[in-house]
């Protein structure tokens, strides 16, 4: 009975400590979830304010991601401190483990560094149509480790920042104007002067085609089965694809109406009958 009474007494003595630990653990959990929610709300609010201040969407998204990461780290430290973990020693442990983690996550650190370079150097901004990391699409946002591209058929491509910065970047939206480079082929028996005159009429009638720089229509090649023209008008970048499609359609219709043949690959087979 004496041993039982001692155990009961020890259990009673431990009750305050257990109750305090349970309360601290509960408060720590509340701090974690509430703090994470507040960090998310603050980051989104800051991004919204930056967008209203005409800050580029990609930059605003990147900055809000960094802000959320910093605030979330602070929330974790607060929650651990409430539970009773010595945060100073915990930070020291994190610092000691940081080197090993950094070596293990070289790719992620490279993506982060590349994201910083994208924000500083600004090779593109949100809304630009680019060709990077072997992918083409409109820049939607830039985050800590990835750049989000939206394709014309509404697919989302998530490209690592390091892959974007390690290769060539073609920005189709940086300049306000673009040049169309079309090759128009006509048959050898067609009237070259008439074909050129038709294309000049079509180009001159399209108000979307710029007068300066001047457009060019010239014979570029006497190919195997066609006489090829280079048709090079300048247009606003936003009109590029619509003008291209309209020019090709109008040229085809008008050539058909005016008797200008457009050659296509064909094979003539001749059969010879040999008499015995």
PDB file of C-alpha atoms in Angstrom:
ATOM      1  CA  UNK A   1       0.000   0.000   0.000  1.00  0.00           C
ATOM      2  CA  UNK A   2       2.902   2.335   0.725  1.00  0.00           C
ATOM      3  CA  UNK A   3       4.222   2.057  -2.841  1.00  0.00           C
ATOM      4  CA  UNK A   4       0.738   2.661  -4.255  1.00  0.00           C
ATOM      5  CA  UNK A   5       0.317   5.757  -2.169  1.00  0.00           C
ATOM      6  CA  UNK A   6       3.691   7.091  -3.346  1.00  0.00           C
ATOM      7  CA  UNK A   7       2.689   6.564  -7.004  1.00  0.00           C
ATOM      8  CA  UNK A   8      -0.622   8.314  -6.404  1.00  0.00           C
ATOM      9  CA  UNK A   9       1.175  11.206  -4.712  1.00  0.00           C
ATOM     10  CA  UNK A  10       3.638  11.491  -7.607  1.00  0.00           C
ATOM     11  CA  UNK A  11       0.753  11.401 -10.105  1.00  0.00           C
ATOM     12  CA  UNK A  12      -0.999  14.157  -8.196  1.00  0.00           C
ATOM     13  CA  UNK A  13       2.238  16.180  -8.163  1.00  0.00           C
ATOM     14  CA  UNK A  14       2.583  15.733 -11.947  1.00  0.00           C
ATOM     15  CA  UNK A  15      -0.974  16.823 -12.704  1.00  0.00           C
ATOM     16  CA  UNK A  16      -0.184  20.564 -12.696  1.00  0.00           C
ATOM     17  CA  UNK A  17       2.787  19.984 -15.022  1.00  0.00           C
ATOM     18  CA  UNK A  18       0.727  17.805 -17.372  1.00  0.00           C
ATOM     19  CA  UNK A  19      -2.109  20.345 -17.360  1.00  0.00           C
ATOM     20  CA  UNK A  20       0.322  23.171 -18.100  1.00  0.00           C
ATOM     21  CA  UNK A  21       1.941  21.202 -20.954  1.00  0.00           C
ATOM     22  CA  UNK A  22      -1.481  20.334 -22.392  1.00  0.00           C
ATOM     23  CA  UNK A  23      -2.568  23.981 -22.260  1.00  0.00           C
ATOM     24  CA  UNK A  24       0.714  25.161 -23.813  1.00  0.00           C
ATOM     25  CA  UNK A  25       0.447  22.521 -26.546  1.00  0.00           C
ATOM     26  CA  UNK A  26      -3.121  23.587 -27.289  1.00  0.00           C
ATOM     27  CA  UNK A  27      -2.094  27.254 -27.394  1.00  0.00           C
ATOM     28  CA  UNK A  28       0.863  26.345 -29.635  1.00  0.00           C
ATOM     29  CA  UNK A  29      -1.446  24.524 -32.077  1.00  0.00           C
ATOM     30  CA  UNK A  30      -3.810  27.517 -32.105  1.00  0.00           C
ATOM     31  CA  UNK A  31      -0.873  29.889 -32.718  1.00  0.00           C
ATOM     32  CA  UNK A  32       0.309  27.702 -35.596  1.00  0.00           C
ATOM     33  CA  UNK A  33      -3.010  27.491 -37.464  1.00  0.00           C
ATOM     34  CA  UNK A  34      -4.163  31.046 -36.727  1.00  0.00           C
ATOM     35  CA  UNK A  35      -0.708  32.437 -37.508  1.00  0.00           C
ATOM     36  CA  UNK A  36      -0.579  30.559 -40.806  1.00  0.00           C
ATOM     37  CA  UNK A  37      -3.989  31.950 -41.732  1.00  0.00           C
ATOM     38  CA  UNK A  38      -2.936  35.491 -40.823  1.00  0.00           C
ATOM     39  CA  UNK A  39       0.333  35.127 -42.770  1.00  0.00           C
ATOM     40  CA  UNK A  40      -1.615  34.004 -45.847  1.00  0.00           C
ATOM     41  CA  UNK A  41      -4.099  36.882 -45.520  1.00  0.00           C
ATOM     42  CA  UNK A  42      -1.347  39.482 -45.004  1.00  0.00           C
ATOM     43  CA  UNK A  43       0.637  38.177 -47.992  1.00  0.00           C
ATOM     44  CA  UNK A  44      -2.438  38.294 -50.231  1.00  0.00           C
ATOM     45  CA  UNK A  45      -3.319  41.784 -48.963  1.00  0.00           C
ATOM     46  CA  UNK A  46       0.196  43.051 -49.700  1.00  0.00           C
ATOM     47  CA  UNK A  47       0.051  41.507 -53.183  1.00  0.00           C
ATOM     48  CA  UNK A  48      -3.320  43.188 -53.799  1.00  0.00           C
ATOM     49  CA  UNK A  49      -1.950  46.561 -52.644  1.00  0.00           C
ATOM     50  CA  UNK A  50       1.093  46.218 -54.893  1.00  0.00           C
ATOM     51  CA  UNK A  51      -1.109  45.382 -57.869  1.00  0.00           C
ATOM     52  CA  UNK A  52      -3.262  48.466 -57.162  1.00  0.00           C
ATOM     53  CA  UNK A  53      -0.037  50.499 -57.090  1.00  0.00           C
ATOM     54  CA  UNK A  54       0.705  49.330 -60.672  1.00  0.00           C
ATOM     55  CA  UNK A  55       3.431  46.903 -59.576  1.00  0.00           C
ATOM     56  CA  UNK A  56       3.881  44.113 -62.127  1.00  0.00           C
ATOM     57  CA  UNK A  57       1.865  40.992 -61.279  1.00  0.00           C
ATOM     58  CA  UNK A  58       4.924  38.737 -61.437  1.00  0.00           C
ATOM     59  CA  UNK A  59       6.886  40.944 -59.032  1.00  0.00           C
ATOM     60  CA  UNK A  60       3.931  41.225 -56.646  1.00  0.00           C
ATOM     61  CA  UNK A  61       3.488  37.448 -56.600  1.00  0.00           C
ATOM     62  CA  UNK A  62       7.185  36.848 -55.944  1.00  0.00           C
ATOM     63  CA  UNK A  63       7.327  39.384 -53.101  1.00  0.00           C
ATOM     64  CA  UNK A  64       4.164  38.019 -51.493  1.00  0.00           C
ATOM     65  CA  UNK A  65       5.638  34.495 -51.609  1.00  0.00           C
ATOM     66  CA  UNK A  66       8.767  35.675 -49.780  1.00  0.00           C
ATOM     67  CA  UNK A  67       6.679  37.588 -47.221  1.00  0.00           C
ATOM     68  CA  UNK A  68       4.516  34.536 -46.536  1.00  0.00           C
ATOM     69  CA  UNK A  69       7.588  32.299 -46.129  1.00  0.00           C
ATOM     70  CA  UNK A  70       9.161  34.693 -43.597  1.00  0.00           C
ATOM     71  CA  UNK A  71       5.947  35.144 -41.618  1.00  0.00           C
ATOM     72  CA  UNK A  72       5.279  31.389 -41.621  1.00  0.00           C
ATOM     73  CA  UNK A  73       8.788  30.744 -40.248  1.00  0.00           C
ATOM     74  CA  UNK A  74       8.076  33.274 -37.484  1.00  0.00           C
ATOM     75  CA  UNK A  75       4.780  31.561 -36.664  1.00  0.00           C
ATOM     76  CA  UNK A  76       6.532  28.187 -36.328  1.00  0.00           C
ATOM     77  CA  UNK A  77       9.091  29.682 -33.931  1.00  0.00           C
ATOM     78  CA  UNK A  78       6.312  31.286 -31.845  1.00  0.00           C
ATOM     79  CA  UNK A  79       4.396  28.003 -31.658  1.00  0.00           C
ATOM     80  CA  UNK A  80       7.511  26.067 -30.634  1.00  0.00           C
ATOM     81  CA  UNK A  81       8.350  28.703 -28.004  1.00  0.00           C
ATOM     82  CA  UNK A  82       4.859  28.387 -26.528  1.00  0.00           C
ATOM     83  CA  UNK A  83       5.222  24.602 -26.280  1.00  0.00           C
ATOM     84  CA  UNK A  84       8.478  25.066 -24.401  1.00  0.00           C
ATOM     85  CA  UNK A  85      11.117  24.452 -27.042  1.00  0.00           C
ATOM     86  CA  UNK A  86      14.120  26.739 -26.631  1.00  0.00           C
ATOM     87  CA  UNK A  87      13.892  28.692 -29.886  1.00  0.00           C
ATOM     88  CA  UNK A  88      17.433  30.044 -29.617  1.00  0.00           C
ATOM     89  CA  UNK A  89      18.882  26.550 -29.533  1.00  0.00           C
ATOM     90  CA  UNK A  90      16.364  25.492 -32.158  1.00  0.00           C
ATOM     91  CA  UNK A  91      17.566  28.273 -34.464  1.00  0.00           C
ATOM     92  CA  UNK A  92      21.147  27.174 -33.843  1.00  0.00           C
ATOM     93  CA  UNK A  93      20.215  23.617 -34.755  1.00  0.00           C
ATOM     94  CA  UNK A  94      18.498  24.872 -37.904  1.00  0.00           C
ATOM     95  CA  UNK A  95      21.587  26.861 -38.795  1.00  0.00           C
ATOM     96  CA  UNK A  96      23.808  23.819 -38.319  1.00  0.00           C
ATOM     97  CA  UNK A  97      21.442  21.693 -40.391  1.00  0.00           C
ATOM     98  CA  UNK A  98      21.073  24.411 -42.976  1.00  0.00           C
ATOM     99  CA  UNK A  99      24.313  23.479 -44.724  1.00  0.00           C
ATOM    100  CA  UNK A 100      23.290  19.848 -45.089  1.00  0.00           C
ATOM    101  CA  UNK A 101      19.792  20.820 -46.205  1.00  0.00           C
ATOM    102  CA  UNK A 102      21.248  23.339 -48.644  1.00  0.00           C
ATOM    103  CA  UNK A 103      23.470  20.680 -50.188  1.00  0.00           C
ATOM    104  CA  UNK A 104      20.496  18.329 -50.451  1.00  0.00           C
ATOM    105  CA  UNK A 105      18.304  21.028 -51.983  1.00  0.00           C
ATOM    106  CA  UNK A 106      20.746  22.606 -54.413  1.00  0.00           C
ATOM    107  CA  UNK A 107      18.119  22.571 -57.131  1.00  0.00           C
ATOM    108  CA  UNK A 108      15.584  24.433 -54.993  1.00  0.00           C
ATOM    109  CA  UNK A 109      18.162  27.020 -53.913  1.00  0.00           C
ATOM    110  CA  UNK A 110      19.160  27.460 -57.544  1.00  0.00           C
ATOM    111  CA  UNK A 111      15.506  28.015 -58.439  1.00  0.00           C
ATOM    112  CA  UNK A 112      15.187  30.613 -55.672  1.00  0.00           C
ATOM    113  CA  UNK A 113      18.343  32.442 -56.800  1.00  0.00           C
ATOM    114  CA  UNK A 114      17.111  32.373 -60.391  1.00  0.00           C
ATOM    115  CA  UNK A 115      13.763  33.773 -59.262  1.00  0.00           C
ATOM    116  CA  UNK A 116      15.572  36.678 -57.608  1.00  0.00           C
ATOM    117  CA  UNK A 117      17.530  37.284 -60.830  1.00  0.00           C
ATOM    118  CA  UNK A 118      14.301  37.265 -62.856  1.00  0.00           C
ATOM    119  CA  UNK A 119      12.837  39.947 -60.578  1.00  0.00           C
ATOM    120  CA  UNK A 120      16.030  42.063 -60.683  1.00  0.00           C
ATOM    121  CA  UNK A 121      16.909  41.729 -64.383  1.00  0.00           C
ATOM    122  CA  UNK A 122      13.294  41.688 -65.622  1.00  0.00           C
ATOM    123  CA  UNK A 123      13.786  39.732 -68.884  1.00  0.00           C
ATOM    124  CA  UNK A 124       9.988  39.471 -68.963  1.00  0.00           C
ATOM    125  CA  UNK A 125       6.964  40.574 -66.980  1.00  0.00           C
ATOM    126  CA  UNK A 126       3.499  39.272 -66.314  1.00  0.00           C
ATOM    127  CA  UNK A 127       1.463  39.145 -69.525  1.00  0.00           C
ATOM    128  CA  UNK A 128       4.466  38.722 -71.851  1.00  0.00           C
ATOM    129  CA  UNK A 129       4.407  35.835 -74.322  1.00  0.00           C
ATOM    130  CA  UNK A 130       7.769  34.073 -74.077  1.00  0.00           C
ATOM    131  CA  UNK A 131       9.669  31.001 -75.196  1.00  0.00           C
ATOM    132  CA  UNK A 132      11.772  29.743 -72.273  1.00  0.00           C
ATOM    133  CA  UNK A 133      12.856  26.410 -70.777  1.00  0.00           C
ATOM    134  CA  UNK A 134      11.620  24.727 -73.955  1.00  0.00           C
ATOM    135  CA  UNK A 135       8.075  25.992 -73.393  1.00  0.00           C
ATOM    136  CA  UNK A 136       5.979  28.781 -74.881  1.00  0.00           C
ATOM    137  CA  UNK A 137       3.245  30.680 -73.082  1.00  0.00           C
ATOM    138  CA  UNK A 138       2.077  33.877 -71.426  1.00  0.00           C
ATOM    139  CA  UNK A 139       3.742  34.659 -68.097  1.00  0.00           C
ATOM    140  CA  UNK A 140       1.116  34.357 -65.367  1.00  0.00           C
ATOM    141  CA  UNK A 141       3.185  34.743 -62.188  1.00  0.00           C
ATOM    142  CA  UNK A 142       6.655  34.191 -60.734  1.00  0.00           C
ATOM    143  CA  UNK A 143       6.969  32.432 -57.384  1.00  0.00           C
ATOM    144  CA  UNK A 144       9.906  31.443 -55.174  1.00  0.00           C
ATOM    145  CA  UNK A 145      10.902  28.395 -57.187  1.00  0.00           C
ATOM    146  CA  UNK A 146       8.765  28.334 -60.330  1.00  0.00           C
ATOM    147  CA  UNK A 147       7.462  30.508 -63.154  1.00  0.00           C
ATOM    148  CA  UNK A 148       3.885  29.861 -64.278  1.00  0.00           C
ATOM    149  CA  UNK A 149       3.109  30.077 -68.005  1.00  0.00           C
ATOM    150  CA  UNK A 150      -0.350  29.933 -69.575  1.00  0.00           C
ATOM    151  CA  UNK A 151      -0.485  28.426 -73.074  1.00  0.00           C
ATOM    152  CA  UNK A 152      -2.868  29.684 -75.798  1.00  0.00           C
ATOM    153  CA  UNK A 153      -5.028  26.574 -75.269  1.00  0.00           C
ATOM    154  CA  UNK A 154      -5.273  27.453 -71.545  1.00  0.00           C
ATOM    155  CA  UNK A 155      -2.835  24.936 -70.072  1.00  0.00           C
ATOM    156  CA  UNK A 156      -0.636  25.943 -67.131  1.00  0.00           C
ATOM    157  CA  UNK A 157       3.081  25.174 -67.456  1.00  0.00           C
ATOM    158  CA  UNK A 158       5.103  25.286 -64.225  1.00  0.00           C
ATOM    159  CA  UNK A 159       8.740  25.832 -65.210  1.00  0.00           C
ATOM    160  CA  UNK A 160      11.632  25.817 -62.667  1.00  0.00           C
ATOM    161  CA  UNK A 161      13.200  29.263 -62.421  1.00  0.00           C
ATOM    162  CA  UNK A 162      16.690  27.812 -62.918  1.00  0.00           C
ATOM    163  CA  UNK A 163      15.601  26.209 -66.216  1.00  0.00           C
ATOM    164  CA  UNK A 164      14.133  29.531 -67.362  1.00  0.00           C
ATOM    165  CA  UNK A 165      17.317  31.490 -66.615  1.00  0.00           C
ATOM    166  CA  UNK A 166      19.805  28.848 -67.776  1.00  0.00           C
ATOM    167  CA  UNK A 167      18.745  28.989 -71.422  1.00  0.00           C
ATOM    168  CA  UNK A 168      17.753  31.488 -74.065  1.00  0.00           C
ATOM    169  CA  UNK A 169      14.604  33.530 -73.448  1.00  0.00           C
ATOM    170  CA  UNK A 170      12.623  34.750 -76.455  1.00  0.00           C
ATOM    171  CA  UNK A 171      10.243  37.542 -75.463  1.00  0.00           C
ATOM    172  CA  UNK A 172       7.660  38.082 -78.190  1.00  0.00           C
ATOM    173  CA  UNK A 173       5.919  40.897 -76.307  1.00  0.00           C
ATOM    174  CA  UNK A 174       8.839  43.138 -75.315  1.00  0.00           C
ATOM    175  CA  UNK A 175       8.661  45.293 -78.466  1.00  0.00           C
ATOM    176  CA  UNK A 176       5.486  47.029 -79.596  1.00  0.00           C
ATOM    177  CA  UNK A 177       5.862  46.001 -83.247  1.00  0.00           C
ATOM    178  CA  UNK A 178       6.737  42.763 -85.033  1.00  0.00           C
ATOM    179  CA  UNK A 179       7.553  41.854 -88.613  1.00  0.00           C
ATOM    180  CA  UNK A 180       5.663  39.156 -90.467  1.00  0.00           C
ATOM    181  CA  UNK A 181       7.933  36.897 -92.530  1.00  0.00           C
ATOM    182  CA  UNK A 182       5.783  35.101 -95.090  1.00  0.00           C
ATOM    183  CA  UNK A 183       6.964  33.046 -98.060  1.00  0.00           C
ATOM    184  CA  UNK A 184       4.448  33.002-100.916  1.00  0.00           C
ATOM    185  CA  UNK A 185       5.101  30.629-103.802  1.00  0.00           C
ATOM    186  CA  UNK A 186       3.581  30.875-107.294  1.00  0.00           C
ATOM    187  CA  UNK A 187       3.918  28.553-110.265  1.00  0.00           C
ATOM    188  CA  UNK A 188       6.488  29.236-112.988  1.00  0.00           C
ATOM    189  CA  UNK A 189       3.849  29.818-115.644  1.00  0.00           C
ATOM    190  CA  UNK A 190       2.126  32.525-113.520  1.00  0.00           C
ATOM    191  CA  UNK A 191       2.600  36.260-114.153  1.00  0.00           C
ATOM    192  CA  UNK A 192       5.153  37.471-111.588  1.00  0.00           C
ATOM    193  CA  UNK A 193       4.229  41.150-112.038  1.00  0.00           C
ATOM    194  CA  UNK A 194       0.530  40.418-111.537  1.00  0.00           C
ATOM    195  CA  UNK A 195       1.192  38.303-108.421  1.00  0.00           C
ATOM    196  CA  UNK A 196       3.331  41.061-106.912  1.00  0.00           C
ATOM    197  CA  UNK A 197       0.717  43.689-107.767  1.00  0.00           C
ATOM    198  CA  UNK A 198      -2.021  41.612-106.087  1.00  0.00           C
ATOM    199  CA  UNK A 199      -0.014  41.243-102.889  1.00  0.00           C
ATOM    200  CA  UNK A 200       0.756  44.992-102.859  1.00  0.00           C
ATOM    201  CA  UNK A 201      -2.972  45.756-103.171  1.00  0.00           C
ATOM    202  CA  UNK A 202      -3.844  43.403-100.305  1.00  0.00           C
ATOM    203  CA  UNK A 203      -1.147  44.797 -98.021  1.00  0.00           C
ATOM    204  CA  UNK A 204      -1.991  48.419 -98.826  1.00  0.00           C
ATOM    205  CA  UNK A 205      -5.677  47.854 -98.084  1.00  0.00           C
ATOM    206  CA  UNK A 206      -5.044  46.446 -94.582  1.00  0.00           C
ATOM    207  CA  UNK A 207      -5.044  49.336 -92.089  1.00  0.00           C
ATOM    208  CA  UNK A 208      -3.396  47.197 -89.420  1.00  0.00           C
ATOM    209  CA  UNK A 209      -0.173  47.027 -91.430  1.00  0.00           C
ATOM    210  CA  UNK A 210       2.194  49.860 -90.517  1.00  0.00           C
ATOM    211  CA  UNK A 211       3.503  52.337 -93.081  1.00  0.00           C
ATOM    212  CA  UNK A 212       6.730  52.841 -91.142  1.00  0.00           C
ATOM    213  CA  UNK A 213       8.797  50.683 -91.281  1.00  0.00           C
ATOM    214  CA  UNK A 214       7.838  50.071 -94.892  1.00  0.00           C
ATOM    215  CA  UNK A 215       6.754  46.609 -95.950  1.00  0.00           C
ATOM    216  CA  UNK A 216       8.756  44.558 -98.466  1.00  0.00           C
ATOM    217  CA  UNK A 217       7.530  42.293-101.272  1.00  0.00           C
ATOM    218  CA  UNK A 218      10.303  40.771-103.378  1.00  0.00           C
ATOM    219  CA  UNK A 219      11.249  37.588-105.232  1.00  0.00           C
ATOM    220  CA  UNK A 220      13.469  35.593-102.893  1.00  0.00           C
ATOM    221  CA  UNK A 221      14.065  32.300-104.688  1.00  0.00           C
ATOM    222  CA  UNK A 222      13.594  30.411-107.927  1.00  0.00           C
ATOM    223  CA  UNK A 223      12.847  27.100-106.290  1.00  0.00           C
ATOM    224  CA  UNK A 224      12.414  23.647-107.850  1.00  0.00           C
ATOM    225  CA  UNK A 225       8.691  23.990-108.464  1.00  0.00           C
ATOM    226  CA  UNK A 226       7.821  27.587-107.569  1.00  0.00           C
ATOM    227  CA  UNK A 227       8.854  31.218-107.666  1.00  0.00           C
ATOM    228  CA  UNK A 228       8.958  32.320-104.030  1.00  0.00           C
ATOM    229  CA  UNK A 229       8.191  35.815-102.757  1.00  0.00           C
ATOM    230  CA  UNK A 230       9.179  37.229 -99.398  1.00  0.00           C
ATOM    231  CA  UNK A 231       6.273  39.205 -97.928  1.00  0.00           C
ATOM    232  CA  UNK A 232       7.437  41.224 -94.899  1.00  0.00           C
ATOM    233  CA  UNK A 233       4.994  43.751 -93.430  1.00  0.00           C
ATOM    234  CA  UNK A 234       5.281  45.315 -89.949  1.00  0.00           C
ATOM    235  CA  UNK A 235       2.350  45.167 -87.529  1.00  0.00           C
ATOM    236  CA  UNK A 236       1.562  45.891 -83.883  1.00  0.00           C
ATOM    237  CA  UNK A 237       2.582  42.929 -81.713  1.00  0.00           C
ATOM    238  CA  UNK A 238      -1.026  42.385 -80.606  1.00  0.00           C
ATOM    239  CA  UNK A 239      -2.185  42.074 -84.251  1.00  0.00           C
ATOM    240  CA  UNK A 240       0.514  39.629 -85.357  1.00  0.00           C
ATOM    241  CA  UNK A 241      -1.441  36.376 -85.578  1.00  0.00           C
ATOM    242  CA  UNK A 242      -4.699  37.893 -86.859  1.00  0.00           C
ATOM    243  CA  UNK A 243      -2.928  39.792 -89.658  1.00  0.00           C
ATOM    244  CA  UNK A 244      -0.914  36.727 -90.608  1.00  0.00           C
ATOM    245  CA  UNK A 245      -4.012  34.545 -90.947  1.00  0.00           C
ATOM    246  CA  UNK A 246      -5.964  37.224 -92.838  1.00  0.00           C
ATOM    247  CA  UNK A 247      -3.144  37.886 -95.324  1.00  0.00           C
ATOM    248  CA  UNK A 248      -2.703  34.217 -96.176  1.00  0.00           C
ATOM    249  CA  UNK A 249      -6.457  33.767 -96.649  1.00  0.00           C
ATOM    250  CA  UNK A 250      -6.868  36.882 -98.824  1.00  0.00           C
ATOM    251  CA  UNK A 251      -3.848  36.015-100.964  1.00  0.00           C
ATOM    252  CA  UNK A 252      -5.166  32.499-101.607  1.00  0.00           C
ATOM    253  CA  UNK A 253      -8.666  33.707-102.534  1.00  0.00           C
ATOM    254  CA  UNK A 254      -7.380  36.511-104.761  1.00  0.00           C
ATOM    255  CA  UNK A 255      -4.814  34.326-106.520  1.00  0.00           C
ATOM    256  CA  UNK A 256      -7.566  31.815-107.301  1.00  0.00           C
ATOM    257  CA  UNK A 257      -9.813  34.570-108.674  1.00  0.00           C
ATOM    258  CA  UNK A 258      -7.032  36.123-110.796  1.00  0.00           C
ATOM    259  CA  UNK A 259      -5.606  32.879-112.152  1.00  0.00           C
ATOM    260  CA  UNK A 260      -2.342  32.831-110.187  1.00  0.00           C
ATOM    261  CA  UNK A 261      -1.412  29.215-109.519  1.00  0.00           C
ATOM    262  CA  UNK A 262       0.094  28.128-106.207  1.00  0.00           C
ATOM    263  CA  UNK A 263       2.123  24.926-106.738  1.00  0.00           C
ATOM    264  CA  UNK A 264       1.904  21.928-104.455  1.00  0.00           C
ATOM    265  CA  UNK A 265       3.913  18.690-104.325  1.00  0.00           C
ATOM    266  CA  UNK A 266       2.826  16.228-107.000  1.00  0.00           C
ATOM    267  CA  UNK A 267       4.184  13.275-108.913  1.00  0.00           C
ATOM    268  CA  UNK A 268       3.522  12.443-112.538  1.00  0.00           C
ATOM    269  CA  UNK A 269       3.647   8.732-113.402  1.00  0.00           C
ATOM    270  CA  UNK A 270       4.140   7.798-117.081  1.00  0.00           C
ATOM    271  CA  UNK A 271       3.350   4.247-118.251  1.00  0.00           C
ATOM    272  CA  UNK A 272       4.991   2.959-121.447  1.00  0.00           C
ATOM    273  CA  UNK A 273       3.649  -0.096-123.161  1.00  0.00           C
ATOM    274  CA  UNK A 274       6.365  -2.200-124.754  1.00  0.00           C
ATOM    275  CA  UNK A 275       5.264  -4.289-127.697  1.00  0.00           C
ATOM    276  CA  UNK A 276       6.731  -7.729-127.977  1.00  0.00           C
TER     277      UNK A 276
END
